[in-house]
Amino acid sequence: MLVGPAFGVGRRRPARSSCELAAPRTPLLGASRAAAASALALMSVLGLGCMEGPKSPGEAGAFPLAPGAFWVYRGPVKWTSVGVHRPEQAEMTWRTEVTGAVHRQHVSGFLLRGFPSDLSWYEAGEPPSERLVVRVGPTLFYLLEGERARAVLARLRDEQDLLQDLVRESELFLALPLERGQVLGETAMITRTDLSYCWTVEGQEPFEAAGLSGPEPPPGATEFVLALRSRPDHQVLRFTPGIGITGYRYVHHGTVSGCDLELVEWGRGRG
């Protein structure tokens, strides 16, 4: 599949399309090592090497990713075990938590343990995934997983790395502010007239906080509905600025597998 976009949905899923894997890498602009070293030296003198990203409520607060922040989801999960012909279903609770952060000027990386899409292709005993959300400026969010996440995290921690060509179009899953009709994904896919293989903002409505535990939602909070549709499956993500991901649904169109999760509890992190 995340959030074309990089919303990875599990370890047993069918092969992903070119849109769901990775966009072609942007050609490097040819900065020399000497130029990079000079720039880094100047940044060090000016104290810019590890400046934290923006934190004002109107910017980074739209997706509160400070370490310690968490979101707990609950809902029905369906899966088909290997060698079992009848699908199974159970009510499950899943937790996403920010476990760490790295800040490099206008670029920040947030380590997440667990993600709603972990339950898209459920396997008993499978531990929560480790993901990396990269925020560029106050508005662009990229989601990475697996070896790709580990490689980008290592680059973020290397203060000698200028971070050129760090993220890919295919990994973008949020561009704030959201609005109805917005399309996110690879350049090759966002012009498709069937709106497949890219995230589209399909609607918005007032956020209903009934039954939600945690801090009071922002006044007048709006929940946006984003969808990623393809031939083998579709995903629906609900995002509420000031809270984060408030719902996630995955449906596979072949072998029975999916989930329909609602946010039931959340908490802000440190900072």
Coordinates of C-alpha atoms in Angstrom, one line a residue:
M1 CA 0.0 0.0 0.0
L2 CA 0.5 3.9 4.0
V3 CA 0.6 6.8 3.6
G4 CA 1.9 5.1 -3.3
P5 CA 1.8 6.2 0.3
A6 CA 3.6 4.3 3.0
F7 CA 0.9 2.8 5.2
G8 CA 2.4 -0.7 5.3
V9 CA -0.1 -3.2 6.3
G10 CA 1.6 -6.3 7.6
R11 CA 4.0 -9.1 6.8
R12 CA 1.7 -11.5 4.9
R13 CA 0.1 -9.2 2.5
P14 CA 0.2 -9.6 -1.3
A15 CA 3.0 -8.0 -3.3
R16 CA 2.6 -4.3 -3.4
S17 CA 2.3 -2.2 -6.6
S18 CA 5.0 0.1 -7.7
C19 CA 3.0 3.0 -6.2
E20 CA 3.0 1.3 -2.8
L21 CA 6.7 0.4 -2.7
A22 CA 8.8 3.5 -3.5
A23 CA 9.1 6.3 -5.9
P24 CA 12.2 6.7 -8.1
R25 CA 14.9 8.5 -6.1
T26 CA 15.3 12.2 -6.8
P27 CA 18.8 12.8 -8.5
L28 CA 21.3 14.3 -6.2
L29 CA 22.2 17.9 -6.7
G30 CA 25.9 17.4 -6.5
A31 CA 27.0 19.0 -3.3
S32 CA 30.7 18.3 -2.6
R33 CA 32.0 16.9 0.6
A34 CA 34.0 20.1 1.2
A35 CA 30.9 22.2 0.8
A36 CA 29.0 20.0 3.1
A37 CA 31.8 20.1 5.7
S38 CA 31.9 23.9 5.5
A39 CA 28.1 24.2 5.8
L40 CA 28.1 21.9 8.8
A41 CA 30.9 23.9 10.5
L42 CA 28.9 27.1 10.0
M43 CA 25.8 25.4 11.4
S44 CA 27.8 24.2 14.4
V45 CA 29.0 27.8 15.1
L46 CA 25.5 29.2 14.8
G47 CA 24.1 26.4 17.0
L48 CA 21.8 25.1 14.2
G49 CA 22.9 21.5 14.0
C50 CA 20.1 20.0 16.1
M51 CA 17.4 22.7 16.4
E52 CA 14.1 21.2 17.3
G53 CA 11.2 21.5 14.8
P54 CA 8.3 23.8 15.3
K55 CA 6.1 23.2 18.3
S56 CA 3.4 25.8 18.3
P57 CA -0.2 24.3 18.5
G58 CA -1.0 25.6 15.0
E59 CA 2.0 23.8 13.5
A60 CA 3.5 20.6 14.9
G61 CA 0.6 20.4 17.4
A62 CA -1.7 19.2 14.6
F63 CA -0.1 15.8 15.0
P64 CA 1.2 15.7 18.6
L65 CA 4.1 13.3 18.3
A66 CA 6.2 14.1 21.3
P67 CA 7.8 11.1 23.1
G68 CA 5.4 9.5 25.4
A69 CA 2.3 10.3 23.3
F70 CA 0.1 7.3 22.8
W71 CA -3.1 6.3 21.1
V72 CA -5.2 3.2 21.9
Y73 CA -7.5 1.6 19.3
R74 CA -10.2 -1.0 19.6
G75 CA -12.3 -2.8 17.1
P76 CA -13.0 -6.1 15.2
V77 CA -10.2 -7.8 13.4
K78 CA -10.6 -10.5 10.7
W79 CA -8.0 -12.9 9.5
T80 CA -7.5 -16.2 7.7
S81 CA -4.8 -18.5 9.2
V82 CA -2.6 -20.6 7.0
G83 CA -4.3 -24.0 6.6
V84 CA -7.6 -22.8 7.9
H85 CA -10.4 -22.3 5.4
R86 CA -12.8 -20.4 7.6
P87 CA -12.0 -16.8 8.5
E88 CA -11.6 -15.9 12.2
Q89 CA -12.6 -12.7 14.0
A90 CA -12.0 -11.1 17.4
E91 CA -12.3 -7.8 19.1
M92 CA -8.8 -6.4 19.8
T93 CA -7.1 -3.5 21.4
W94 CA -3.9 -2.1 19.9
R95 CA -1.6 0.7 21.2
T96 CA 0.6 3.1 19.3
E97 CA 3.3 5.0 21.3
V98 CA 6.0 7.5 20.4
T99 CA 9.2 6.1 22.0
G100 CA 11.7 8.6 20.8
A101 CA 12.5 11.6 18.6
V102 CA 15.4 13.1 16.7
H103 CA 15.4 16.8 15.6
R104 CA 17.5 18.2 12.8
Q105 CA 16.5 21.8 12.1
H106 CA 13.2 21.6 10.1
V107 CA 13.3 17.8 9.9
S108 CA 12.2 15.6 12.8
G109 CA 12.0 11.8 13.1
F110 CA 9.6 10.2 15.6
L111 CA 9.9 6.5 16.6
L112 CA 6.6 4.7 17.0
R113 CA 6.0 1.3 18.5
G114 CA 2.8 -0.3 17.2
F115 CA 0.6 1.1 14.4
P116 CA -3.1 0.6 13.5
S117 CA -2.2 -1.1 10.2
D118 CA -0.4 -3.8 12.2
L119 CA -3.7 -5.5 12.4
S120 CA -4.5 -5.4 8.7
W121 CA -2.9 -8.9 8.3
Y122 CA -3.1 -10.2 11.8
E123 CA -1.0 -13.1 12.9
A124 CA -1.2 -14.4 16.5
G125 CA 1.9 -13.6 18.6
E126 CA 3.2 -11.0 16.1
P127 CA 4.8 -8.1 18.1
P128 CA 3.9 -4.5 17.4
S129 CA 5.8 -3.0 14.5
E130 CA 8.5 -0.3 14.8
R131 CA 7.8 2.7 12.5
L132 CA 9.4 6.1 11.8
V133 CA 7.4 9.2 11.1
V134 CA 9.5 11.9 9.4
R135 CA 8.1 15.4 9.7
V136 CA 9.5 18.0 7.3
G137 CA 8.6 21.5 8.3
P138 CA 5.3 21.8 10.2
T139 CA 3.1 20.2 7.6
L140 CA 4.5 17.2 5.7
F141 CA 4.6 13.7 7.3
Y142 CA 6.2 10.6 5.9
L143 CA 5.8 7.1 7.2
L144 CA 8.6 4.5 7.0
E145 CA 9.0 0.9 8.2
G146 CA 11.4 -1.9 8.2
E147 CA 14.9 -1.5 6.9
R148 CA 14.0 1.7 5.2
A149 CA 13.0 3.2 8.6
R150 CA 16.2 2.0 10.2
A151 CA 18.4 3.5 7.4
V152 CA 16.6 6.9 7.6
L153 CA 16.9 7.0 11.4
A154 CA 20.6 6.4 11.2
R155 CA 20.9 9.3 8.8
L156 CA 18.9 11.6 11.1
R157 CA 21.3 10.7 14.0
D158 CA 24.4 11.5 11.9
E159 CA 25.0 15.2 12.3
Q160 CA 27.4 15.1 9.4
D161 CA 24.6 14.1 7.0
L162 CA 22.9 17.0 5.2
L163 CA 19.8 14.7 4.8
Q164 CA 19.5 15.3 1.0
D165 CA 17.2 12.9 -0.7
L166 CA 16.0 11.6 2.7
V167 CA 12.3 10.9 2.0
R168 CA 10.3 9.7 -1.0
E169 CA 7.0 10.7 -2.6
S170 CA 5.6 7.2 -1.9
E171 CA 6.1 7.7 1.9
L172 CA 4.0 10.9 2.2
F173 CA 0.7 10.2 4.0
L174 CA -0.2 13.6 5.5
A175 CA 0.2 17.1 4.1
L176 CA -1.5 19.7 6.4
P177 CA -3.8 21.4 6.4
L178 CA -6.1 18.8 5.0
E179 CA -9.0 19.7 2.8
R180 CA -11.7 17.8 0.8
G181 CA -10.4 16.7 -2.6
Q182 CA -6.7 16.8 -1.6
V183 CA -4.6 14.0 -3.3
L184 CA -1.4 12.7 -1.9
G185 CA 1.1 10.2 -3.4
E186 CA 3.5 9.7 -6.2
T187 CA 3.5 12.2 -9.1
A188 CA 2.8 9.3 -11.5
M189 CA -0.3 8.3 -9.6
I190 CA -2.0 11.5 -8.3
T191 CA -3.4 12.3 -11.8
R192 CA -5.3 9.0 -12.2
T193 CA -8.9 9.7 -12.9
D194 CA -10.1 6.7 -10.9
L195 CA -8.3 8.1 -7.8
S196 CA -6.6 4.8 -7.1
Y197 CA -3.2 4.1 -5.6
C198 CA -3.0 7.5 -3.9
W199 CA -4.4 9.0 -0.7
T200 CA -7.5 11.2 -1.3
V201 CA -9.3 13.3 1.3
E202 CA -12.9 12.1 0.8
G203 CA -14.6 14.1 3.5
Q204 CA -14.7 15.8 6.8
E205 CA -17.1 16.1 9.8
P206 CA -17.1 17.3 13.4
F207 CA -15.1 15.0 15.6
E208 CA -17.3 13.0 18.0
A209 CA -15.4 12.5 21.3
A210 CA -18.1 10.3 23.0
G211 CA -16.4 7.5 24.9
L212 CA -12.9 8.8 24.3
S213 CA -10.6 8.8 27.3
G214 CA -7.7 11.3 27.6
P215 CA -7.2 15.1 27.1
E216 CA -10.1 17.2 25.9
P217 CA -10.2 17.4 22.1
P218 CA -9.5 20.9 20.6
P219 CA -12.6 23.1 20.4
G220 CA -14.4 22.6 17.1
A221 CA -12.2 19.6 16.2
T222 CA -12.7 18.3 12.7
E223 CA -12.1 14.7 11.6
F224 CA -10.9 14.2 8.0
V225 CA -11.5 10.9 6.1
L226 CA -8.6 9.8 3.8
A227 CA -8.8 6.7 1.6
L228 CA -6.3 4.7 -0.4
R229 CA -8.0 2.4 -2.9
S230 CA -6.5 -0.2 -5.1
R231 CA -7.5 -3.3 -6.9
P232 CA -6.6 -5.8 -4.2
D233 CA -7.7 -3.7 -1.1
H234 CA -8.6 -0.4 0.4
Q235 CA -7.7 1.6 3.5
V236 CA -9.6 4.4 5.2
L237 CA -7.8 6.6 7.7
R238 CA -9.4 9.2 9.9
F239 CA -7.3 12.0 11.1
T240 CA -8.2 14.8 13.6
P241 CA -5.8 17.7 13.9
G242 CA -4.7 18.2 17.5
I243 CA -5.2 14.5 18.3
G244 CA -3.8 12.4 15.5
I245 CA -5.1 9.2 13.8
T246 CA -8.6 8.7 15.2
G247 CA -9.7 5.6 13.2
Y248 CA -8.3 3.1 10.7
R249 CA -10.1 0.5 8.5
Y250 CA -8.5 -2.0 6.1
V251 CA -10.4 -4.4 3.8
H252 CA -8.8 -7.0 1.5
H253 CA -10.9 -7.8 -1.5
G254 CA -9.7 -11.4 -1.8
T255 CA -8.6 -13.5 1.2
V256 CA -10.5 -12.3 4.3
S257 CA -8.3 -10.0 6.2
G258 CA -9.0 -6.6 7.7
C259 CA -9.7 -4.4 10.7
D260 CA -12.0 -1.5 11.7
L261 CA -10.4 0.4 14.6
E262 CA -11.7 3.4 16.6
L263 CA -9.6 5.5 18.9
V264 CA -10.7 4.9 22.5
E265 CA -7.9 6.5 24.5
W266 CA -5.0 8.9 23.9
G267 CA -2.4 11.0 25.8
R268 CA 0.0 13.7 25.0
G269 CA 3.7 13.2 25.4
R270 CA 6.5 15.2 27.0
G271 CA 7.3 18.6 25.5

